[in-house]
Short mmCIF file of C-alpha atoms in Angstrom, two decimals:
data_model
loop_
_atom_site.label_atom_id
_atom_site.label_comp_id
_atom_site.label_asym_id
_atom_site.label_seq_id
_atom_site.Cartn_x
_atom_site.Cartn_y
_atom_site.Cartn_z
CA MET A 221 38.30 36.41 0.96
CA GLY A 222 36.06 37.88 -1.70
CA ASN A 223 32.32 37.28 -1.86
CA GLU A 224 32.68 35.04 -4.92
CA SER A 225 35.29 32.83 -3.22
CA LEU A 226 33.18 32.66 -0.06
CA ASP A 227 30.12 31.61 -2.05
CA LYS A 228 32.11 28.86 -3.78
CA LYS A 229 33.44 27.62 -0.43
CA ILE A 230 29.93 27.50 1.08
CA LEU A 231 28.58 25.74 -2.01
CA CYS A 232 31.38 23.17 -1.87
CA GLU A 233 30.81 22.50 1.83
CA THR A 234 27.04 22.11 1.24
CA GLU A 235 27.59 19.65 -1.61
CA THR A 236 30.04 17.68 0.57
CA ALA A 237 27.52 17.54 3.43
CA ASP A 238 24.73 16.44 1.06
CA GLU A 239 26.94 13.71 -0.40
CA LEU A 240 27.92 12.52 3.08
CA GLU A 241 24.28 12.36 4.14
CA LYS A 242 23.42 10.33 1.04
CA ILE A 243 26.24 7.89 1.81
CA GLU A 244 25.02 7.55 5.39
CA MET A 245 21.47 6.86 4.22
CA GLU A 246 22.62 4.26 1.70
CA LEU A 247 24.63 2.54 4.44
CA LEU A 248 21.64 2.63 6.80
CA LEU A 249 19.29 1.09 4.21
CA GLU A 250 21.86 -1.56 3.29
CA ALA A 251 22.37 -2.43 6.97
CA ILE A 252 18.60 -2.72 7.52
CA TYR A 253 18.30 -5.02 4.51
CA ARG A 254 21.20 -7.26 5.50
CA HIS A 255 20.28 -7.49 9.18
CA TYR A 256 16.46 -7.48 9.11
CA GLY A 257 15.49 -8.29 5.51
CA PHE A 258 13.44 -5.11 4.96
CA ASP A 259 14.43 -3.53 1.66
CA PHE A 260 13.92 0.23 1.41
CA ARG A 261 16.87 0.74 -0.93
CA ASN A 262 14.67 1.44 -3.96
CA TYR A 263 12.21 3.82 -2.35
CA VAL A 264 12.11 7.36 -3.74
CA PHE A 265 15.04 9.16 -2.11
CA SER A 266 13.07 12.26 -1.09
CA SER A 267 10.59 10.05 0.80
CA VAL A 268 13.40 8.09 2.45
CA GLN A 269 15.14 11.30 3.47
CA ARG A 270 11.98 12.75 5.02
CA ILE A 271 11.11 9.57 6.95
CA ILE A 272 14.63 9.07 8.26
CA TRP A 273 15.07 12.64 9.47
CA GLN A 274 11.68 12.57 11.20
CA ARG A 275 12.81 9.43 13.04
CA ILE A 276 16.22 10.96 13.88
CA GLN A 277 14.49 13.95 15.46
CA ALA A 278 11.96 11.77 17.29
CA GLU A 279 14.79 9.67 18.75
CA LYS A 280 16.70 12.86 19.72
CA LEU A 281 19.71 11.85 17.63
CA ALA A 282 22.04 14.03 15.57
CA THR A 283 23.01 11.99 12.51
CA VAL A 284 21.88 9.26 10.15
CA SER A 285 24.76 7.13 11.41
CA GLY A 286 23.43 7.54 14.93
CA LEU A 287 20.08 6.15 13.80
CA GLN A 288 21.85 3.25 12.11
CA GLU A 289 23.56 2.29 15.35
CA LYS A 290 20.28 2.46 17.25
CA VAL A 291 18.16 0.38 14.87
CA LEU A 292 20.84 -2.30 14.50
CA HIS A 293 21.01 -2.82 18.28
CA ASP A 294 17.41 -2.05 19.26
CA ARG A 295 14.66 -4.13 17.64
CA GLN A 296 11.93 -1.87 18.98
CA ALA A 297 13.57 1.11 17.27
CA MET A 298 13.66 -0.91 14.05
CA LYS A 299 9.99 -1.85 14.42
CA THR A 300 9.13 1.83 14.81
CA LEU A 301 11.14 2.75 11.70
CA VAL A 302 9.33 0.07 9.66
CA GLU A 303 6.04 1.60 10.78
CA ASP A 304 7.33 5.00 9.62
CA PHE A 305 8.02 3.53 6.16
CA SER A 306 4.56 1.97 6.08
CA ILE A 307 2.49 4.91 4.81
CA ASN A 308 -1.02 4.41 6.21
CA VAL A 309 -3.09 7.10 4.52
CA THR A 310 -6.38 5.37 3.74
CA GLU A 311 -10.15 5.51 4.12
CA MET A 312 -13.19 3.44 3.21
CA PHE A 313 -14.24 3.74 -0.43
CA ARG A 314 -11.33 6.09 -0.98
CA ASP A 315 -11.69 7.73 -4.42
CA PRO A 316 -15.32 6.56 -4.77
CA ASP A 317 -15.22 6.65 -8.57
CA PHE A 318 -12.70 3.80 -8.50
CA PHE A 319 -15.17 1.57 -6.64
CA LEU A 320 -18.05 2.74 -8.84
CA SER A 321 -16.05 1.79 -11.93
CA PHE A 322 -15.11 -1.54 -10.36
CA ARG A 323 -18.79 -2.21 -9.68
CA ARG A 324 -19.81 -1.37 -13.23
CA ASN A 325 -16.90 -2.70 -15.26
CA VAL A 326 -15.23 -5.47 -13.28
CA VAL A 327 -18.06 -7.14 -11.35
CA PRO A 328 -19.78 -8.41 -14.55
CA LEU A 329 -16.49 -10.10 -15.53
CA LEU A 330 -16.09 -11.72 -12.10
CA LYS A 331 -19.55 -13.25 -12.23
CA GLU A 332 -18.20 -15.73 -14.79
CA TYR A 333 -16.00 -17.45 -12.16
CA GLU A 334 -16.99 -20.13 -9.66
CA LEU A 335 -14.29 -18.98 -7.23
CA ILE A 336 -12.74 -15.49 -7.09
CA LEU A 337 -9.34 -14.80 -5.54
CA ILE A 338 -8.45 -11.17 -4.77
CA TRP A 339 -5.17 -9.80 -3.44
CA HIS A 340 -5.13 -6.43 -1.67
CA ALA A 341 -1.40 -5.64 -1.63
CA GLY A 342 -0.34 -2.96 0.85
CA CYS A 343 -3.71 -3.13 2.60
CA SER A 344 -2.70 -0.85 5.50
CA SER A 345 -5.33 -0.80 8.28
CA GLY A 346 -7.91 -2.53 6.09
CA GLU A 347 -10.41 0.17 5.15
CA GLU A 348 -10.21 -0.57 1.42
CA VAL A 349 -10.48 -4.30 2.08
CA TYR A 350 -13.74 -3.84 3.99
CA SER A 351 -14.94 -1.51 1.24
CA MET A 352 -14.40 -4.28 -1.30
CA LEU A 353 -16.12 -6.82 0.93
CA ILE A 354 -19.22 -4.63 1.16
CA LEU A 355 -19.24 -4.10 -2.60
CA LEU A 356 -18.91 -7.84 -3.27
CA HIS A 357 -21.68 -8.59 -0.77
CA GLU A 358 -24.05 -6.20 -2.54
CA GLU A 359 -23.20 -7.74 -5.92
CA GLY A 360 -23.79 -11.29 -4.71
CA LEU A 361 -20.12 -12.31 -5.01
CA LEU A 362 -18.96 -12.38 -1.40
CA GLU A 363 -19.67 -16.06 -0.72
CA LYS A 364 -17.50 -17.22 -3.63
CA THR A 365 -14.63 -14.81 -3.00
CA ARG A 366 -11.48 -15.21 -0.94
CA ILE A 367 -9.41 -12.11 -0.23
CA TYR A 368 -5.74 -12.07 0.73
CA ALA A 369 -4.89 -8.76 2.42
CA THR A 370 -1.18 -8.14 2.92
CA ASP A 371 1.12 -5.49 4.27
CA MET A 372 4.75 -5.38 5.44
CA ASN A 373 3.67 -3.73 8.71
CA GLU A 374 2.47 -6.46 11.07
CA SER A 375 1.22 -3.94 13.64
CA ILE A 376 -1.14 -2.35 11.13
CA LEU A 377 -2.35 -5.81 10.05
CA LYS A 378 -3.57 -6.42 13.62
CA ILE A 379 -5.77 -3.32 13.30
CA ALA A 380 -7.05 -4.51 9.93
CA LYS A 381 -8.01 -7.91 11.37
CA GLN A 382 -10.12 -6.26 14.06
CA GLY A 383 -12.31 -4.49 11.47
CA ALA A 384 -13.11 -1.61 13.81
CA PHE A 385 -12.57 2.02 12.85
CA PRO A 386 -13.21 5.36 14.61
CA LEU A 387 -16.90 6.21 14.67
CA LYS A 388 -16.13 9.86 13.83
CA ARG A 389 -15.01 8.77 10.35
CA MET A 390 -18.30 7.12 9.46
CA GLN A 391 -19.89 10.32 8.15
CA LEU A 392 -17.14 10.65 5.53
CA TYR A 393 -17.15 6.93 4.81
CA THR A 394 -20.92 6.98 4.31
CA LYS A 395 -20.58 9.76 1.73
CA ASN A 396 -17.85 7.80 -0.05
CA TYR A 397 -19.97 4.64 0.01
CA LEU A 398 -22.96 6.34 -1.58
CA LYS A 399 -20.79 7.96 -4.27
CA ALA A 400 -19.32 4.52 -4.95
CA GLY A 401 -22.76 3.15 -5.84
CA GLY A 402 -23.74 1.79 -2.42
CA THR A 403 -27.29 0.46 -2.37
CA ARG A 404 -28.08 0.25 1.36
CA ALA A 405 -27.79 2.24 4.56
CA PHE A 406 -24.07 2.12 5.32
CA SER A 407 -24.81 1.80 9.05
CA GLU A 408 -26.23 -1.69 8.39
CA TYR A 409 -22.68 -3.00 8.09
CA TYR A 410 -21.41 -2.13 11.56
CA ILE A 411 -22.33 -1.82 15.20
CA VAL A 412 -21.14 0.91 17.56
CA LYS A 413 -18.84 -0.39 20.28
CA ASP A 414 -16.53 1.65 22.54
CA GLY A 415 -16.53 4.62 20.19
CA GLN A 416 -15.65 2.39 17.23
CA ALA A 417 -17.61 1.21 14.23
CA ALA A 418 -17.12 -2.56 14.39
CA PHE A 419 -17.93 -4.16 11.04
CA HIS A 420 -19.92 -7.38 11.02
CA SER A 421 -17.83 -10.53 11.06
CA PHE A 422 -19.72 -12.16 8.18
CA LEU A 423 -17.92 -9.77 5.83
CA CYS A 424 -14.47 -11.18 6.55
CA GLU A 425 -15.09 -14.90 6.97
CA ASP A 426 -12.97 -15.59 3.88
CA VAL A 427 -10.27 -12.97 4.36
CA VAL A 428 -6.65 -13.89 5.09
CA PHE A 429 -4.54 -11.08 6.61
CA ALA A 430 -0.84 -11.85 6.26
CA PRO A 431 2.56 -10.10 6.13
CA HIS A 432 4.07 -9.64 2.67
CA ASN A 433 6.81 -7.25 1.56
CA LEU A 434 6.52 -6.17 -2.07
CA ALA A 435 10.21 -5.29 -2.21
CA VAL A 436 11.52 -8.77 -1.39
CA ASP A 437 8.73 -11.38 -1.27
CA HIS A 438 7.45 -13.49 -4.14
CA SER A 439 4.18 -14.53 -5.74
CA PHE A 440 2.10 -16.88 -3.59
CA ASN A 441 -1.03 -17.59 -5.65
CA GLU A 442 -2.88 -16.93 -8.91
CA PHE A 443 -5.44 -14.16 -8.57
CA HIS A 444 -8.41 -12.90 -10.52
CA VAL A 445 -7.95 -9.38 -9.09
CA ILE A 446 -5.01 -7.52 -7.58
CA ILE A 447 -5.59 -4.15 -5.92
CA CYS A 448 -2.55 -2.06 -4.98
CA ARG A 449 -3.44 1.61 -4.72
CA ASN A 450 -1.18 4.51 -3.77
CA VAL A 451 1.68 2.25 -2.71
CA MET A 452 4.09 2.38 -5.64
CA ILE A 453 4.25 6.17 -5.68
CA TYR A 454 6.92 5.76 -2.98
CA PHE A 455 9.01 3.36 -5.12
CA ASN A 456 11.66 4.22 -7.68
CA THR A 457 11.45 2.87 -11.25
CA LYS A 458 13.49 -0.24 -10.49
CA LEU A 459 11.24 -1.29 -7.61
CA GLN A 460 8.07 -0.38 -9.50
CA ASN A 461 9.10 -2.72 -12.31
CA ARG A 462 9.89 -5.42 -9.78
CA VAL A 463 6.40 -5.13 -8.30
CA HIS A 464 4.73 -5.05 -11.72
CA ASP A 465 6.58 -8.25 -12.64
CA LEU A 466 5.32 -9.77 -9.38
CA PHE A 467 1.72 -8.76 -10.10
CA PHE A 468 1.94 -10.03 -13.68
CA GLU A 469 3.11 -13.43 -12.43
CA SER A 470 0.33 -13.45 -9.83
CA LEU A 471 -2.60 -12.66 -12.18
CA ILE A 472 -4.45 -15.15 -14.33
CA VAL A 473 -4.92 -14.23 -17.99
CA SER A 474 -7.89 -11.82 -18.06
CA GLY A 475 -7.15 -10.92 -14.43
CA ILE A 476 -7.75 -7.37 -13.22
CA LEU A 477 -5.15 -4.95 -11.86
CA GLY A 478 -6.30 -1.87 -9.94
CA LEU A 479 -3.87 0.96 -9.16
CA GLY A 480 -4.00 4.40 -7.55
CA GLN A 481 -4.80 7.63 -9.35
CA LYS A 482 -1.15 8.71 -9.62
CA GLU A 483 0.02 5.28 -10.75
CA GLY A 484 -0.13 3.44 -14.05
CA ILE A 485 1.51 0.87 -16.30
CA ALA A 486 2.44 3.01 -19.33
CA PHE A 487 6.17 3.19 -18.57
CA THR A 488 6.60 -0.22 -16.92
CA SER A 489 8.12 -3.40 -18.29
CA LYS A 490 4.65 -4.96 -18.55
CA ALA A 491 2.83 -2.12 -20.31
CA GLY A 492 2.02 -4.21 -23.38
CA CYS A 493 0.50 -7.03 -21.36
CA TYR A 494 -2.67 -5.20 -20.34
CA GLU A 495 -5.64 -3.45 -21.86
CA GLU A 496 -7.34 -0.50 -20.20
CA ILE A 497 -10.72 -1.06 -18.64
CA ASP A 498 -10.90 2.45 -17.22
CA SER A 499 -7.94 4.76 -17.84
CA ASN A 500 -9.19 7.39 -15.39
CA GLU A 501 -9.60 4.94 -12.52
CA LYS A 502 -6.49 2.89 -13.42
CA LEU A 503 -8.21 -0.45 -13.95
CA TYR A 504 -6.45 -2.84 -16.34
CA ARG A 505 -7.05 -6.35 -17.68
CA LYS A 506 -4.19 -8.77 -18.35
CA ILE A 507 -4.34 -9.93 -21.97
CA LYS A 508 -1.25 -12.15 -22.29
#
């Protein structure tokens, strides 16, 4: 067999293997949706592929189909896979300029309301929620605000409810806080307990932590602010539009939408329904 024929044969076999793997992954995601109700079918394929193969290797399996069999018959394996899909990269006052812009541009608008409802969608372990609580406290808005903090990962919600984070992170979080316009000593907001920074309970008296899956669940209230940062970068266009429709339905007219730095509304189905408050920090106001 000549080199050219051999190359064609190898290429054909590679394409066949890639197509088979894609079929296996589609079947796995469909099975998860139909059996458990978690919908990962419209996540970006490269992210899905990476997460699934990491789990296959961790479970010492050989194929995607092998993982499908395991998660369908082992709820703990499924719980672990859901946690894999729940990307928990976060920190307090992450991207401080976002919070600084929120303080300067959004807080004056919120002062007009007697009651403020905020939804943190995809809240992860809660660091950004506590960041917002501190900001609202300093701006005199905390007592008239209720925050709903949601995530599909119920295990990570338990951590968020506790409001305690590793003490070793406080140096970074203090720097972020000051860059975000913080007006006090950051250490005033927590006590040190068992190597953790435990934030004072008065901050979260009006916070509801609850499970919510952006891929399948519906609107549950009308909000003045929705914050969903660095979540939709893992969604394909279809799912992004689904979530934007959900947020649009969940915001009052003049409500505020805050997204992550790599996200936006320009190419979504609701692009014409918002005006920019801060294009750099992805803060938008619903206008119709």
